[in-house]
PDB file of C-alpha atoms in Angstrom:
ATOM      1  CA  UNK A1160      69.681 169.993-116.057  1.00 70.00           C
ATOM      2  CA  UNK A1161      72.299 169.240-118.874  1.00 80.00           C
ATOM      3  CA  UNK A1162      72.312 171.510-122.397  1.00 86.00           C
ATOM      4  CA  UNK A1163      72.102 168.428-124.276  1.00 92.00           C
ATOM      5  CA  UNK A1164      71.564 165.144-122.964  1.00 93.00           C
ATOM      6  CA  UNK A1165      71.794 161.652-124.724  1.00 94.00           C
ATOM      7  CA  UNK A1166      71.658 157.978-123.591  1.00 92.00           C
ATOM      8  CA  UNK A1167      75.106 157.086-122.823  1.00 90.00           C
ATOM      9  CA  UNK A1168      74.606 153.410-124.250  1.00 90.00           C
ATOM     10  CA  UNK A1169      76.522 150.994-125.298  1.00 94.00           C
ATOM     11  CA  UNK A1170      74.416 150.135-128.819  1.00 96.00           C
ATOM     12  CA  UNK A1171      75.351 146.692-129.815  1.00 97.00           C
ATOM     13  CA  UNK A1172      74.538 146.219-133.246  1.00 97.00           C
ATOM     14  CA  UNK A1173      75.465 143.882-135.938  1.00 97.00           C
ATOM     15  CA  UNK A1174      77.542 144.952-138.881  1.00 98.00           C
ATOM     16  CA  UNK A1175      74.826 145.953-141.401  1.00 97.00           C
ATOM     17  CA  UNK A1176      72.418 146.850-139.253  1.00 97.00           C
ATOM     18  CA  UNK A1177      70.605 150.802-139.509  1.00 98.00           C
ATOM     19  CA  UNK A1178      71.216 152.409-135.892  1.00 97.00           C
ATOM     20  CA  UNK A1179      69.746 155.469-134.588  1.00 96.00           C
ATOM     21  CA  UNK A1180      70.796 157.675-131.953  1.00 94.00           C
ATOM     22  CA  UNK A1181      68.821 160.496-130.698  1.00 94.00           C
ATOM     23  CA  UNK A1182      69.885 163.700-128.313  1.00 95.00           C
ATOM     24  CA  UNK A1183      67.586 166.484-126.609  1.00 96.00           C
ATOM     25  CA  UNK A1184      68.556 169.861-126.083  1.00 95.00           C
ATOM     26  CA  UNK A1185      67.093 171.985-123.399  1.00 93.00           C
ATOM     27  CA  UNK A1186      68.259 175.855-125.205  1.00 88.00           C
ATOM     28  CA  UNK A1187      64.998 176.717-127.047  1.00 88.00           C
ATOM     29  CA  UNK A1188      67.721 179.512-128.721  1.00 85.00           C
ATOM     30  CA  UNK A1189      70.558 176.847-129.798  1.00 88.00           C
ATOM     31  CA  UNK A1190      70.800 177.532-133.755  1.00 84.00           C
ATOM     32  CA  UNK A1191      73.270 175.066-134.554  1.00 86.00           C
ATOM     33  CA  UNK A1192      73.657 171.609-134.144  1.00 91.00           C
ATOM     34  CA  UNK A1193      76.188 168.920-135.316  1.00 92.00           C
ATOM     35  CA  UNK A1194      77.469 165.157-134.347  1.00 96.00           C
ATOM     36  CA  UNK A1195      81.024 164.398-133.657  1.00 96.00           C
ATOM     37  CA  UNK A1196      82.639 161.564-133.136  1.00 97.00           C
ATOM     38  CA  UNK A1197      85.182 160.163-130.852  1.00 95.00           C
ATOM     39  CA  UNK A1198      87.318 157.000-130.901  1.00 95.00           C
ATOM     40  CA  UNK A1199      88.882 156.034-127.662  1.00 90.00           C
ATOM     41  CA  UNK A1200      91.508 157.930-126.471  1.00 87.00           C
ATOM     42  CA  UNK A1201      91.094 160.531-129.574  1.00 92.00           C
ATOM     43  CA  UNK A1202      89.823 163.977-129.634  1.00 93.00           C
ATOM     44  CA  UNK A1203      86.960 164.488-130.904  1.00 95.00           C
ATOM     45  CA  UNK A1204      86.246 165.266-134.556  1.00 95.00           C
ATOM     46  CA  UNK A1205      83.158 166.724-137.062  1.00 93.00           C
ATOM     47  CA  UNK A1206      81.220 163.983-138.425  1.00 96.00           C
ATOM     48  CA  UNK A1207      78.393 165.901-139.845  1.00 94.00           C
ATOM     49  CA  UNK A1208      76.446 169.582-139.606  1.00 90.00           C
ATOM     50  CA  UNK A1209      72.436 169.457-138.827  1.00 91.00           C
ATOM     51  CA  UNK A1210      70.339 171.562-140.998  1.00 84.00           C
ATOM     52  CA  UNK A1211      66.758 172.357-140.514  1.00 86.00           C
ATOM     53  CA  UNK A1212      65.893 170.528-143.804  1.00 86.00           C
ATOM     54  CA  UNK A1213      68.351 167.282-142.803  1.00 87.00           C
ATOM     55  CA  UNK A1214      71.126 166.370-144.499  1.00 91.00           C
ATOM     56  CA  UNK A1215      72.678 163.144-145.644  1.00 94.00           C
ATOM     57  CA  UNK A1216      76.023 162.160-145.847  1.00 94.00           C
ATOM     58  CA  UNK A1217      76.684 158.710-147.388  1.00 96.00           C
ATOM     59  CA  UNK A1218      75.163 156.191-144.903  1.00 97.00           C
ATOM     60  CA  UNK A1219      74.704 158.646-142.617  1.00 97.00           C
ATOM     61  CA  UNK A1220      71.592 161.358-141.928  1.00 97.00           C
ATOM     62  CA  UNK A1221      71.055 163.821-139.945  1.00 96.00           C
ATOM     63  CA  UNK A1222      67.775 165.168-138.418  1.00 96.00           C
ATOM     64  CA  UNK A1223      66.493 168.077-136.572  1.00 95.00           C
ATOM     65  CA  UNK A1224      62.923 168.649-135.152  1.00 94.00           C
ATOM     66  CA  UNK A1225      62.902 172.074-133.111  1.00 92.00           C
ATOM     67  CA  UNK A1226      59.434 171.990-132.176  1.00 93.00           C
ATOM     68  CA  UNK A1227      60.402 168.869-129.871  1.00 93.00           C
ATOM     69  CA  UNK A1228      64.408 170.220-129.875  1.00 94.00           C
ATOM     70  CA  UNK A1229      65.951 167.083-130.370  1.00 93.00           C
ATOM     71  CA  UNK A1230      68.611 165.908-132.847  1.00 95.00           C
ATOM     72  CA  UNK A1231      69.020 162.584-134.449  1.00 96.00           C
ATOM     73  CA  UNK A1232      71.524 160.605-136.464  1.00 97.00           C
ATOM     74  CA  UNK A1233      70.964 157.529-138.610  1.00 97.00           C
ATOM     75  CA  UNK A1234      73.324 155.304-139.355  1.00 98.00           C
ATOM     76  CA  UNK A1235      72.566 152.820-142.128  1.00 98.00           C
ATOM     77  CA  UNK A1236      74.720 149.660-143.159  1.00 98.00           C
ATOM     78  CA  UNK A1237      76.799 150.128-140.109  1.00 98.00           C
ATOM     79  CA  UNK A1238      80.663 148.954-140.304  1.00 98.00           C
ATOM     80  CA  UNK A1239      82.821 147.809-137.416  1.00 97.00           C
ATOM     81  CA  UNK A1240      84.574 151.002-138.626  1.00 97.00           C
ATOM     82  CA  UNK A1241      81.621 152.708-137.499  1.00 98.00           C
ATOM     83  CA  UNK A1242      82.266 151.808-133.900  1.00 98.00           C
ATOM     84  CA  UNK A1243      82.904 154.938-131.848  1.00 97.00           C
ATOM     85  CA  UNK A1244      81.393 157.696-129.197  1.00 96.00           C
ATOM     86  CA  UNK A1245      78.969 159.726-131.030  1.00 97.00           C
ATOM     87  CA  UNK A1246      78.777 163.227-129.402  1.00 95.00           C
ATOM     88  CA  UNK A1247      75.283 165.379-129.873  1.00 94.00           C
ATOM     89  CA  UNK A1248      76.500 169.266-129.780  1.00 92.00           C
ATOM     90  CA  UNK A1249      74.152 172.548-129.777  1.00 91.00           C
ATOM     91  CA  UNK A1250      75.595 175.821-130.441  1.00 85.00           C
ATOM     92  CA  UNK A1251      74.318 179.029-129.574  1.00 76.00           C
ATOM     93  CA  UNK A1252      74.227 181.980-132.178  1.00 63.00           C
ATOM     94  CA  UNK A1253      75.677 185.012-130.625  1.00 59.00           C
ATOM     95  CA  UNK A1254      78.567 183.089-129.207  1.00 55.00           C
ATOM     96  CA  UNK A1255      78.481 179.910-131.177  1.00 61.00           C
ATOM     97  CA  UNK A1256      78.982 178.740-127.602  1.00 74.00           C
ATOM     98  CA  UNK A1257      79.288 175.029-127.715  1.00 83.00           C
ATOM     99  CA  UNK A1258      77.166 172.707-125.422  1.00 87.00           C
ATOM    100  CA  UNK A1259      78.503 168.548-125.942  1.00 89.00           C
ATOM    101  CA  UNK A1260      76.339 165.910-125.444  1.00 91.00           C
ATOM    102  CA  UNK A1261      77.966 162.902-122.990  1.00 89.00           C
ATOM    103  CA  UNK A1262      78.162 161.044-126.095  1.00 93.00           C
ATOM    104  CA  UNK A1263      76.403 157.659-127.040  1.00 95.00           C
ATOM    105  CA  UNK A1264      78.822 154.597-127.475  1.00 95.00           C
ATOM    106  CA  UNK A1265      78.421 152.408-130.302  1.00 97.00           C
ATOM    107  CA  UNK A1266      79.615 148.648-131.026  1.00 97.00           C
ATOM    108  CA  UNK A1267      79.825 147.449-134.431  1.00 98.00           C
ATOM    109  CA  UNK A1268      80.213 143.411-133.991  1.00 97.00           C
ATOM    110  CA  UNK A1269      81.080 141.027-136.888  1.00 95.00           C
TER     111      UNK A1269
ATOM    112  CA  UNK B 503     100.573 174.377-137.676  1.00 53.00           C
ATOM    113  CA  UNK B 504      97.003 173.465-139.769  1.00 77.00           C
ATOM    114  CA  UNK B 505      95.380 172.589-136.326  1.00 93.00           C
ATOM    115  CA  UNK B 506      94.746 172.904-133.274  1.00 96.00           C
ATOM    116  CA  UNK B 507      97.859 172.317-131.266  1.00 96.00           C
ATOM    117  CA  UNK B 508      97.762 171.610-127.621  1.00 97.00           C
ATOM    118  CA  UNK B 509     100.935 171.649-125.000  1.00 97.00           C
ATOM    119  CA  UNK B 510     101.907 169.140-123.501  1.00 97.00           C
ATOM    120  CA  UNK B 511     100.595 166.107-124.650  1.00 96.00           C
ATOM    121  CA  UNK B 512     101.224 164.696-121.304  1.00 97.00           C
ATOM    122  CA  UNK B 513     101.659 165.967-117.678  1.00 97.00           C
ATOM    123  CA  UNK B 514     102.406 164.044-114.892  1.00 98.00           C
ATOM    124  CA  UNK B 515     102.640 166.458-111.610  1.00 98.00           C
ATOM    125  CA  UNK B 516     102.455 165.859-107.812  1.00 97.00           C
ATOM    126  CA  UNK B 517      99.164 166.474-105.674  1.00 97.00           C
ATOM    127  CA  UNK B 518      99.543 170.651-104.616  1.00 97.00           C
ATOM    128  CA  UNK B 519     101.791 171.660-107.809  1.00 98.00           C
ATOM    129  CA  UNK B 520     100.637 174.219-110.341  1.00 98.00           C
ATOM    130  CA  UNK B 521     100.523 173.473-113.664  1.00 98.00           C
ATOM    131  CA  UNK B 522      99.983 175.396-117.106  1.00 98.00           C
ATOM    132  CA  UNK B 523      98.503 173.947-120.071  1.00 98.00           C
ATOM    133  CA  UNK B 524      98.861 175.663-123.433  1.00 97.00           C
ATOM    134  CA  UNK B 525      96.771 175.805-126.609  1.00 97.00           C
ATOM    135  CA  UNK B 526      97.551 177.531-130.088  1.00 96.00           C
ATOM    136  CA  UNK B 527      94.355 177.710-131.851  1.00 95.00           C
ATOM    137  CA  UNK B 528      93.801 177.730-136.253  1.00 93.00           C
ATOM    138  CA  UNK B 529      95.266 180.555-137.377  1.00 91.00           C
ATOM    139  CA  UNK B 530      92.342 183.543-137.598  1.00 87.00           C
ATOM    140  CA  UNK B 531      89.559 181.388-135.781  1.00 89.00           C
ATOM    141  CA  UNK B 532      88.259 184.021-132.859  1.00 88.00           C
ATOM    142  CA  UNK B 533      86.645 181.555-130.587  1.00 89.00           C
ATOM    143  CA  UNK B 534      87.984 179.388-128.824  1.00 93.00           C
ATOM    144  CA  UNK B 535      87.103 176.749-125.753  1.00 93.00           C
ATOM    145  CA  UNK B 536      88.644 174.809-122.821  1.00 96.00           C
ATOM    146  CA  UNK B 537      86.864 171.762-122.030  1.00 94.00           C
ATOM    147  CA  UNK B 538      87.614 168.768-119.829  1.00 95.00           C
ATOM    148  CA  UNK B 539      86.953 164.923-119.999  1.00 93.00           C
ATOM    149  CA  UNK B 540      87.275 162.442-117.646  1.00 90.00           C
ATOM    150  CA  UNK B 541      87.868 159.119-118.415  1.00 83.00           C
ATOM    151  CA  UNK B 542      84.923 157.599-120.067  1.00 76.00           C
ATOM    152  CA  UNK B 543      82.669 160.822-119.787  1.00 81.00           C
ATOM    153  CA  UNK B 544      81.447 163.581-121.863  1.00 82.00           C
ATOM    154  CA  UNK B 545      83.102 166.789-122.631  1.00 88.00           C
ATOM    155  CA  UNK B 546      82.970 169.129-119.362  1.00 89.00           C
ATOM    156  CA  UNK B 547      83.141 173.123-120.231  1.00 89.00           C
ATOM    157  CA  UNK B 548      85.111 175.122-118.367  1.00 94.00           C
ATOM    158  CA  UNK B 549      85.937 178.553-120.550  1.00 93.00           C
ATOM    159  CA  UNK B 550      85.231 180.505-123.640  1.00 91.00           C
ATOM    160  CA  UNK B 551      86.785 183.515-125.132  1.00 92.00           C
ATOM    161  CA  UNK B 552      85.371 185.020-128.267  1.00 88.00           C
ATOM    162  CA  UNK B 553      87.130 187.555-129.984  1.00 84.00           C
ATOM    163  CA  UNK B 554      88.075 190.898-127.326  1.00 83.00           C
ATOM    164  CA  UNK B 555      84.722 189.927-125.222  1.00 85.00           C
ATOM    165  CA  UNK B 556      85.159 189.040-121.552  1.00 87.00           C
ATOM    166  CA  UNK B 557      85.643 185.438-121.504  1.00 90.00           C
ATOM    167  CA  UNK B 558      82.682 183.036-120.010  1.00 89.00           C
ATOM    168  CA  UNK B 559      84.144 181.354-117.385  1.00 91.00           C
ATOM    169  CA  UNK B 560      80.882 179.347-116.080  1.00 88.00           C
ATOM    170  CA  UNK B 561      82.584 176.137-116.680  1.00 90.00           C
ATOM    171  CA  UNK B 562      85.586 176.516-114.373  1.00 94.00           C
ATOM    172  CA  UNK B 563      84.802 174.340-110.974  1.00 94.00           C
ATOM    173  CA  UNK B 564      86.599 176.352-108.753  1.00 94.00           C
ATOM    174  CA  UNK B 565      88.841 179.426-107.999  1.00 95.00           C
ATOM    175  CA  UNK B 566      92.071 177.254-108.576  1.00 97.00           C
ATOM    176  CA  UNK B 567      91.589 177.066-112.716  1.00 97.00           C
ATOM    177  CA  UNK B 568      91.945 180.458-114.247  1.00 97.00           C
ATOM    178  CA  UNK B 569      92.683 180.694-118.383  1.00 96.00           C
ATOM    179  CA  UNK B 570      94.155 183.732-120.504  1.00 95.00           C
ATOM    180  CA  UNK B 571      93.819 184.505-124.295  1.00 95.00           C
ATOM    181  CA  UNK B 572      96.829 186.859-125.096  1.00 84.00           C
ATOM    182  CA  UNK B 573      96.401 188.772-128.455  1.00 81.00           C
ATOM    183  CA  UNK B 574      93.623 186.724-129.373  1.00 77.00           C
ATOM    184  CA  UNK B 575      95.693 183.806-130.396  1.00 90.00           C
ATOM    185  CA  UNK B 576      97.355 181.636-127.883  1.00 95.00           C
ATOM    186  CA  UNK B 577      95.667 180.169-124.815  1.00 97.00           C
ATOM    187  CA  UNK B 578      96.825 178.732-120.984  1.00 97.00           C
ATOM    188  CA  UNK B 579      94.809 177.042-118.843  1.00 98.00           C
ATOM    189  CA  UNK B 580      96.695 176.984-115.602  1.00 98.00           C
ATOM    190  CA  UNK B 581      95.530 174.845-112.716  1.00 98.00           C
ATOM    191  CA  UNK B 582      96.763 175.980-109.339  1.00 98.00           C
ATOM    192  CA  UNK B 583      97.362 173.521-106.152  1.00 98.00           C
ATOM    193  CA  UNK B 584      96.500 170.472-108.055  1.00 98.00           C
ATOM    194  CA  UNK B 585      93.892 167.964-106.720  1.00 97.00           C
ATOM    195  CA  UNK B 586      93.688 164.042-107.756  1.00 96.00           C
ATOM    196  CA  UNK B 587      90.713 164.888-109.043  1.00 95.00           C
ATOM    197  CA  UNK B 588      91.837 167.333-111.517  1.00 97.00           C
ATOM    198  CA  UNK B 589      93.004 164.044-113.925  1.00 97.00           C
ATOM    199  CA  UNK B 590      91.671 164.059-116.485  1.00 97.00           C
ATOM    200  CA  UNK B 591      92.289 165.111-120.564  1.00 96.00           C
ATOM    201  CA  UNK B 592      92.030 168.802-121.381  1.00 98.00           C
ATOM    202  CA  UNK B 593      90.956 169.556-124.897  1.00 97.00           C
ATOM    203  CA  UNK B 594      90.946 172.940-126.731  1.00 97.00           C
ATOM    204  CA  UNK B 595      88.837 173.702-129.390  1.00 94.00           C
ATOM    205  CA  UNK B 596      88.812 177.162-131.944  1.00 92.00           C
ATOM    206  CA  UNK B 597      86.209 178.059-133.875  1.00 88.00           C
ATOM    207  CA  UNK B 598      85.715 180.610-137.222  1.00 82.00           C
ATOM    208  CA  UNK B 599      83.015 181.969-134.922  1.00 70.00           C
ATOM    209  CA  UNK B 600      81.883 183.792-138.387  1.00 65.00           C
ATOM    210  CA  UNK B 601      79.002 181.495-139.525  1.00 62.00           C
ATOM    211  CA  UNK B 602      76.224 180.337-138.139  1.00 58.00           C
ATOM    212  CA  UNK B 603      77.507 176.692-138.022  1.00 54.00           C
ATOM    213  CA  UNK B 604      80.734 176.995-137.978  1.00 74.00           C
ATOM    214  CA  UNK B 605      82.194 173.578-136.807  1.00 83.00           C
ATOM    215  CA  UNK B 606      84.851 173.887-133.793  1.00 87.00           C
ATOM    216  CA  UNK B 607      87.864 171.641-134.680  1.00 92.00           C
ATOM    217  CA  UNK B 608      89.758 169.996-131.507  1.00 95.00           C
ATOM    218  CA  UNK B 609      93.651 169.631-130.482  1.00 96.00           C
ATOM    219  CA  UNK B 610      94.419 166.290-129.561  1.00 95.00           C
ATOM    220  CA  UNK B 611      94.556 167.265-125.655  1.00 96.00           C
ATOM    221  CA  UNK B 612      96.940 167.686-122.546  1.00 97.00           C
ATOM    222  CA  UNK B 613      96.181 163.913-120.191  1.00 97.00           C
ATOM    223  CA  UNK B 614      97.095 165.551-117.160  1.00 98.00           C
ATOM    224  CA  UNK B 615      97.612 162.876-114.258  1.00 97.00           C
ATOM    225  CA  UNK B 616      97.842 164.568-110.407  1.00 97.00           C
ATOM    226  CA  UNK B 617     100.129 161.659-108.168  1.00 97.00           C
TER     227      UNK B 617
END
């Protein structure tokens, strides 16, 4: 079983549309999470942190439920900007070991 | 450098050939990772060092990859008797492994391509 699975995707959305992508993680003992994001043929780069409490970035927000270990990220007035690999990432505390997500595609179309 | 820098940016070798990639993490970060990605696929892991621990090497897929950390700074991944199926782009990440959510900021990768 994978450390932290998503659906691969593609989401085709609209530009303006809200978009949500989830992730699960299967480490009851990760203690931090975060989203990347990836644009084709790049490496990989922070997009946000996840708290316990959420966080919001701009159109973007970021949400953690332990109980059911699983990570989303919201993506609100979407822009074909926007359109990119989102990677899901738990880290472990002792280590801060790092366990990526295959990442979830996303399409912005005019 | 103010990132991550990774060495080469491109290697092109013949099927049976060893090869060494190099990465020169942030200045002071302690952690740092090897990971591999295929071509349209998620990040693979294949090694960790953190700080003067014994490295995790749970990621590496076979007795032919092998990594070093010398003085906690610089770090080669080196690939032995190359495979076709060893393409694919390395990426190194280093982390301030000080925080609890400390971000890990990637070098822009070695594409390694096995003929």
């Amino acid at each position: 079983r994978k450390e932290v699975e998503q659906d691969p995707g593609p989401f085709n959305v609209p530009e303006g549309a809200t978009v949500a992508f989830n992730c699960t993680y299967s480490n009851s003992a990760s203690q931090s999470f975060f989203w990347y994001r990836q644009d084709c043929r790049k490496e990989p780069k922070l997009l946000m942190s996840v708290y316990s409490s959420g966080n919001e970035d701009g159109r973007f927000t970021a949400q953690l439920n332990r109980a059911s270990q699983y990570i989303s990220l919201l993506i609100r007035d979407s822009k074909l900007s926007d359109s990119a690999t989102y990677l899901c990432v738990a880290g472990t505390y002792n280590f801060n070991k790092f366990y990526f997500g295959s990442g979830t595609k996303l399409n912005v179309k005019p | 450098g103010a990132g991550v820098s990774q060495s080469p940016s491109n290697k092109v070798t013949e099927k049976g050939k060893d090869v060494e990639l190099r990465c020169d993490p942030i200045s002071g970060h302690t952690a740092l990772y090897w990971y591999r990605q295929s071509l349209g696929q998620g990040l693979e892991f294949l090694i960790y060092f953190q700080g003067n621990s014994a490295p995790d090497k749970s990621g590496l897929p076979s007795d032919r990859f092998s990594a070093e950390r010398t003085g906690g700074s610089v770090s080669t991944l080196t690939i032995q008797r190359t495979q076709q199926e060893d393409s694919a782009v390395y990426l190194c990440a280093s982390s301030l492994a000080r925080r609890r959510d400390t971000e890990a900021f990637f070098g822009q990768g070695t594409r390694l391509t096995v003929v």
